[in-house]
Amino acid sequence: MAARDDSRIDDDAPAKASLFYDPRFRSIVAQVVLLLLVVWGGYEIVRNTSANLEKQQIASGFGFLDRTAGFGIIQTLVDYTEESSYGRTFIVGLLNTILISALGILLATALGFVVGVARLSSNWVISRIALAYVEIMRNIPLLLHIFIWYFAVLRSLPQPRDEPITLIPGFAFLNVKGVFMPQLVSEPGFWMTATALGVALVLSMLVANWSRKRQEATGQQFPVGLTALGLIIALPAITFLATGRPASLEYPVFVETGPVLRRGFTQDVGINVIPEFISLLLALSTYTAAYIAEIVRAGIQAVNHGQTEASFSLGLRRGPTLRLVVIPQAMRVIIPPMTNQYLNLTKNSSLATAIAYPDLVSVFAGTTLNQTGQAVEIILMTMGVYLTLSISISIVMNWYNARIALVER
Amino acid sequence: MSKLGVGIAQPYVRDAFVPPTAPPVLERGFLAWARKNLFSSISNTILTLVGIYLTYALVWPIIQFGIIDAVWSGTNADCRENGHGACWPMVQAKLGQYIYGRYPGDERWRVDIVFYSGLALLIPFLIPFVPFKRLNAILLLGVYPLVAFVLLTGGNLRIGGMFGDLMGLGGVMGFVGDWSIMIAVIAGLLLAFGRVAGLAMLVPTIVVAAILAIIGLAVVVAGIDFGLEQVETALWGGLLVTLVIAITGIVASLPLGILLALGRRSDMPIIKTFCVGFIEFWRGVPLITVLFMSSVMFPLFLPEGVTVNKLLRALVGVALFSSAYMAEVVRGGLQAIPKGQYEGAQAVGLSYWQMMGLIVLPQALKHVIPGIVNSFIALFKDTTLVLIIGLFDLLGIIQLSFTDASWASTVQSHTGYLFAAIIFWAFCFSMSQYSYYIERTLHTGHKR
Amino acid sequence: MKVFAKVALGAVVATGFAGVAAAGTLDDVRAKGHVQCGVSQGLPGFSNTDDKGNWTGIDVDLCRAVAAAVFGDASKVKFTPLSAKERFTALQSGEVDLLSRNTTWTMSRDTALGLNFAGVNYYDGQGFMVRKSLGVKSALELAGAAVCTNTGTTTELNVADYFRANKLEYKVVAFEKADEVVQAYDAGRCDVYTTDRSGLAAQRLKLTAPDEHMVLPEIISKEPLGPVVRQGDDQWFNVVKWTHYAMVNAEEMGITKANVDEMKASDDPSIKRVLGTEGEFGTAIGLSNDWAYNIIKQVGNYGEVYEATVGPNTPLGLARGSNALWSQGGLQYAPPIR
């Protein structure tokens, strides 16, 4: 100690020590160190990767997106042939991912609300069934759900050339190759019906807006739902008939004779929903619904019972109480965790790759990656897509959340 | 009228209560309960009947398949002949594979030791009122992983050192040489820095040197040849891999998650940005792409000639992924701690780490134990995804066994999936029940 | 600093990192005491494990033969099961010394991936398997079929090419793993299962009723399957290449596992050269002179291995066909050892 004091007797030692103990100085040091570490790590990764790519003579860059893919995809929402490019496979996979996620979110929400409300039912059997549903579904891995829906159920379905299961008589059929349904085939002039539908939608929204304003001003109610329903059905229907029915349904054709491979449902007539899609959709939505059910239950329970009692004492019946008092308040609790479930469902749709549903991961990060070997570009693009999807869902749900949030006066 | 009665001896006073009459038949016992809960109205009755029918339609086939029609003993011929009930002899025959994967038959006792000793340490740790928590934690988190590592892999790592080798010390001793030199250099640097900066660095130096020495000791133990046969991770499989990934994932993600959560709440902009970016990135991408990245991209990141074991790569991916989720769980706990706790800690002069380690984190973590258990359940379920990158966890090995021709029958896959579902359900359900239990036990202190 | 980095790396993830020194692969293999061999994750006849974790198959035996050549002990080999997707990365990064995983030799893999194919241990071609009940006799009758295959291989492209070239419409269902393809095909999801014909024979065993399926006569591609090593290490390349050739030569000369000891006393100079009693052929590639003797003694000649793993008397029941010796009308032809 003494030695140090001697050597630094006329130095500004106290200032140095205090600098070391200065939180600002420390925080700057910590941040600079972190920044350096991150930059160094990133640099090392980039350097190693480029050196490895060069050594292993793996091409880099995004030129591969223009090259011909050369493989077939079983479900495409846009035109795709084997001559299409890898870039096209990206689009095909992306659209398939969006399709399954959107439908999955809709189904899971509906089922989740039903189960969540059933959990609170005064009927013992119903609430126990809902509880059992939640506890069974949540505690089995999603991948196992998917395999059970796909491989176990697939084995129980009729073979393609046997009598199919009729889901809706004359309309929808099921066998091991999936669901076969009629397809809407439009003829020239159908656009007018489509436009009419659009017009009806816009009109309904305007009516809803007007009636809300009127109710706020005068207290008078207007049957918005019925009007909208009438508009949405009647307007396109009238246009459709007036323009001479410019569309028809193409029914699936079941051939029973002829060459064996031609028997069964004829390909590309009507809509064939592939079993990979169905099982993935069912697995995703039934699994996520269990989580949504718990969220809905917690949300409804979070609404003070006094609210219900007050509403009853005002003379509202059970239905309007639930619709006008309980649910709107429960939504504030429900929306944020629900957003997480929507994000999870979207990300979980990537498990498609296990059962050959051609989603983004399966088609692009799977087949395309294997054929081109350009792991870095493809994995980064795939991750980028999921990040974008996640952020978009978050933004939409945050906007909705802000809209319904409690406005403090 | 009442005045009349005053002074007059009361004619009759009953000296015992009237024995209560039993409620009407419809108001008691099962009937009343059923009437009230099941058949209170017409709509309720319909719901009940629909519910009962649904249960019957969904559950009965499973009971029929799994129990009533099942083949309980025999060979594949019996299963083939039966053709519509579960084939449990297949599961019995394959059980070894389901638990150990391709782990060599003669060495499976090592896995058993790891399983049982893990249970023996874990169970007392999980029960709140069992004493010696600190010792238990040290054994479980410090000693046990090392023992498990040595037993499972066979230890005897090829480690060595540069200077140590130059000094003529080979293998483990070479590493000891190098490591001692490194500790000495670091300790010297720290002391010198303390001297220059005018700080008392003796205690921190000893702490750092001790930590490094413990790490070095662990590596040395892993490097000793215990005479165990080396078992490559490629041969591991089944429940072993499921547990290894889930447990390593959770153990590694907890400290990382805490650091990230602290970073996210920090007021240093760069650290905060980094943590937010890190968390949101991992939370925004599916685990499967993370695993793909670890299996096809990660090798490209490393310098030429360095390779990382496939299981370890998956472990790193899983740990990073779950640490982002863990960070959000911990952040929730941190936000629940009132500001007064922070201010109080600062007022008595605690440093940041003392404040966090002694005051804030103990309270915050206690709040989020259920959340941590839930993360663990999620992670346990997510381990199944490693089958997509070609590691054989429990589900993967069960699926692999469907392709065994000697057990081929129409019920092979149904049986396997049913078995997998039961096992996973049992694990996850008991964990979630534990989480409820711990929630109840710990919340007593907060009830007002 | 480098020392520190090395030590620190070693300490942090001690188990996972295994450095590949700049020295040749052969020296590395000798130093670590075993050959690390990449094989498939489960293809009967080629590389597969039993319940106890023992590996069998023609690809596995090649790995054993290399170990016998290097160490004189065929058991000094460890196997890394690899998926189709990971196999090249694993080899390039040094995770395995040798890839023996029914890998098709193509120009792009040979030239652009930094790999060397060290021979062909199985000549194969892509074929189709269908249910007999379909009554199909030729692949040209497959119009309108749903085809199951797996991604990450050449088969997916071949099948697309074939159906397009023959103007047949089809639907392809492509799975990540071979086992999933088999399951889906078995469940009736697809009418056709396509992969290499050897693979068809192997996977057929996994079907619920193997006898109800048949392989169509068409072979729509050439699939020469063989062991692969990293480019730029000629010594190791030679070891692997000549291990295979030694086995083929041994069959040609009639040297078998059983008679190899008697053969050692043979006067035939070419046999003497193979078994190392004449010349210095082993030491020339960095091995001992009895390298080929060890291979044959411990693993067998090519024909023996073939018969034991995939041949007509195994569950796969594959005739020698193209894999017969050149002298018997096949393609297996080994340059002479001299």
PDB file of C-alpha atoms in Angstrom, chain A residues 62 64-65 71 73-78 80 85-101 274 276-277 280 284 345-372 374-375 377-390, chain B residues 284-286 288-290 292 388, chain C residues 85 151 156 174 176:
ATOM      1  CA  PHE A  62     -28.909 -15.545 -55.189  1.00  0.00           C
ATOM      2  CA  PHE A  64     -29.856 -19.938 -58.118  1.00  0.00           C
ATOM      3  CA  LEU A  65     -33.317 -18.397 -57.781  1.00  0.00           C
ATOM      4  CA  PHE A  71     -39.007 -31.248 -59.423  1.00  0.00           C
ATOM      5  CA  ILE A  73     -44.794 -30.064 -56.035  1.00  0.00           C
ATOM      6  CA  ILE A  74     -48.063 -31.635 -55.037  1.00  0.00           C
ATOM      7  CA  GLN A  75     -50.007 -28.546 -53.998  1.00  0.00           C
ATOM      8  CA  THR A  76     -49.501 -25.203 -55.674  1.00  0.00           C
ATOM      9  CA  LEU A  77     -51.641 -22.116 -55.347  1.00  0.00           C
ATOM     10  CA  VAL A  78     -49.944 -20.432 -58.298  1.00  0.00           C
ATOM     11  CA  TYR A  80     -45.943 -24.130 -61.221  1.00  0.00           C
ATOM     12  CA  SER A  85     -37.465 -21.588 -61.267  1.00  0.00           C
ATOM     13  CA  TYR A  86     -36.293 -22.054 -57.698  1.00  0.00           C
ATOM     14  CA  GLY A  87     -37.609 -18.559 -57.048  1.00  0.00           C
ATOM     15  CA  ARG A  88     -41.025 -19.872 -57.985  1.00  0.00           C
ATOM     16  CA  THR A  89     -40.690 -22.737 -55.500  1.00  0.00           C
ATOM     17  CA  PHE A  90     -40.088 -20.086 -52.856  1.00  0.00           C
ATOM     18  CA  ILE A  91     -43.371 -18.373 -53.755  1.00  0.00           C
ATOM     19  CA  VAL A  92     -45.234 -21.699 -53.844  1.00  0.00           C
ATOM     20  CA  GLY A  93     -43.908 -22.705 -50.436  1.00  0.00           C
ATOM     21  CA  LEU A  94     -44.586 -19.282 -48.944  1.00  0.00           C
ATOM     22  CA  LEU A  95     -48.197 -19.275 -50.144  1.00  0.00           C
ATOM     23  CA  ASN A  96     -48.756 -22.785 -48.824  1.00  0.00           C
ATOM     24  CA  THR A  97     -47.384 -21.707 -45.446  1.00  0.00           C
ATOM     25  CA  ILE A  98     -49.637 -18.677 -45.363  1.00  0.00           C
ATOM     26  CA  LEU A  99     -52.644 -20.774 -46.382  1.00  0.00           C
ATOM     27  CA  ILE A 100     -52.193 -23.357 -43.651  1.00  0.00           C
ATOM     28  CA  SER A 101     -51.402 -20.731 -41.015  1.00  0.00           C
ATOM     29  CA  ILE A 274     -54.472 -33.492 -50.075  1.00  0.00           C
ATOM     30  CA  GLU A 276     -51.071 -33.858 -45.846  1.00  0.00           C
ATOM     31  CA  PHE A 277     -52.885 -30.530 -45.735  1.00  0.00           C
ATOM     32  CA  LEU A 280     -51.505 -30.789 -40.657  1.00  0.00           C
ATOM     33  CA  LEU A 284     -52.218 -27.564 -35.689  1.00  0.00           C
ATOM     34  CA  LEU A 345     -49.161 -21.746 -34.875  1.00  0.00           C
ATOM     35  CA  THR A 346     -47.546 -19.991 -37.800  1.00  0.00           C
ATOM     36  CA  LYS A 347     -44.104 -21.149 -36.750  1.00  0.00           C
ATOM     37  CA  ASN A 348     -45.335 -24.649 -35.999  1.00  0.00           C
ATOM     38  CA  SER A 349     -46.724 -24.963 -39.506  1.00  0.00           C
ATOM     39  CA  SER A 350     -43.093 -25.569 -40.466  1.00  0.00           C
ATOM     40  CA  LEU A 351     -43.487 -29.092 -39.085  1.00  0.00           C
ATOM     41  CA  ALA A 352     -45.152 -29.762 -42.435  1.00  0.00           C
ATOM     42  CA  THR A 353     -41.785 -30.996 -43.566  1.00  0.00           C
ATOM     43  CA  ALA A 354     -42.317 -34.181 -41.535  1.00  0.00           C
ATOM     44  CA  ILE A 355     -45.357 -35.230 -43.552  1.00  0.00           C
ATOM     45  CA  ALA A 356     -44.606 -33.869 -47.034  1.00  0.00           C
ATOM     46  CA  TYR A 357     -47.005 -30.932 -47.016  1.00  0.00           C
ATOM     47  CA  PRO A 358     -45.195 -28.569 -49.384  1.00  0.00           C
ATOM     48  CA  ASP A 359     -44.794 -25.545 -47.125  1.00  0.00           C
ATOM     49  CA  LEU A 360     -41.877 -23.132 -47.216  1.00  0.00           C
ATOM     50  CA  VAL A 361     -39.576 -25.231 -45.044  1.00  0.00           C
ATOM     51  CA  SER A 362     -40.390 -28.435 -46.873  1.00  0.00           C
ATOM     52  CA  VAL A 363     -40.130 -27.119 -50.439  1.00  0.00           C
ATOM     53  CA  PHE A 364     -37.558 -24.393 -50.103  1.00  0.00           C
ATOM     54  CA  ALA A 365     -35.416 -25.187 -47.056  1.00  0.00           C
ATOM     55  CA  GLY A 366     -35.855 -28.865 -47.905  1.00  0.00           C
ATOM     56  CA  THR A 367     -35.826 -29.804 -51.558  1.00  0.00           C
ATOM     57  CA  THR A 368     -34.360 -26.617 -52.986  1.00  0.00           C
ATOM     58  CA  LEU A 369     -31.627 -26.608 -50.371  1.00  0.00           C
ATOM     59  CA  ASN A 370     -30.756 -30.184 -51.197  1.00  0.00           C
ATOM     60  CA  GLN A 371     -30.646 -29.582 -54.914  1.00  0.00           C
ATOM     61  CA  THR A 372     -28.633 -26.366 -54.820  1.00  0.00           C
ATOM     62  CA  GLN A 374     -26.788 -23.149 -50.905  1.00  0.00           C
ATOM     63  CA  ALA A 375     -27.587 -23.548 -47.236  1.00  0.00           C
ATOM     64  CA  GLU A 377     -28.872 -18.117 -48.525  1.00  0.00           C
ATOM     65  CA  ILE A 378     -31.821 -20.476 -48.228  1.00  0.00           C
ATOM     66  CA  ILE A 379     -31.877 -20.773 -44.449  1.00  0.00           C
ATOM     67  CA  LEU A 380     -31.494 -17.006 -44.110  1.00  0.00           C
ATOM     68  CA  MET A 381     -34.346 -16.372 -46.560  1.00  0.00           C
ATOM     69  CA  THR A 382     -36.545 -18.864 -44.732  1.00  0.00           C
ATOM     70  CA  MET A 383     -35.808 -17.352 -41.349  1.00  0.00           C
ATOM     71  CA  GLY A 384     -36.400 -13.909 -42.808  1.00  0.00           C
ATOM     72  CA  VAL A 385     -39.836 -14.963 -44.019  1.00  0.00           C
ATOM     73  CA  TYR A 386     -40.850 -16.296 -40.617  1.00  0.00           C
ATOM     74  CA  LEU A 387     -39.553 -13.183 -38.898  1.00  0.00           C
ATOM     75  CA  THR A 388     -41.581 -11.060 -41.293  1.00  0.00           C
ATOM     76  CA  LEU A 389     -44.697 -13.165 -40.753  1.00  0.00           C
ATOM     77  CA  SER A 390     -44.229 -12.993 -36.984  1.00  0.00           C
TER      78      SER A 390
ATOM     79  CA  GLY B 284     -39.603 -15.133 -34.405  1.00  0.00           C
ATOM     80  CA  VAL B 285     -38.260 -18.199 -36.188  1.00  0.00           C
ATOM     81  CA  PRO B 286     -39.476 -21.786 -35.948  1.00  0.00           C
ATOM     82  CA  ILE B 288     -37.108 -26.430 -37.054  1.00  0.00           C
ATOM     83  CA  THR B 289     -35.219 -23.777 -39.034  1.00  0.00           C
ATOM     84  CA  VAL B 290     -32.923 -23.345 -36.048  1.00  0.00           C
ATOM     85  CA  PHE B 292     -31.682 -26.985 -39.872  1.00  0.00           C
ATOM     86  CA  ILE B 388     -36.330 -34.159 -38.521  1.00  0.00           C
TER      87      ILE B 388
ATOM     88  CA  LYS C  85     -28.935 -33.862 -46.460  1.00  0.00           C
ATOM     89  CA  THR C 151     -36.276 -35.284 -50.987  1.00  0.00           C
ATOM     90  CA  GLU C 156     -36.852 -36.657 -57.129  1.00  0.00           C
ATOM     91  CA  ALA C 174     -41.863 -36.050 -51.366  1.00  0.00           C
ATOM     92  CA  GLU C 176     -37.868 -35.896 -45.770  1.00  0.00           C
TER      93      GLU C 176
END
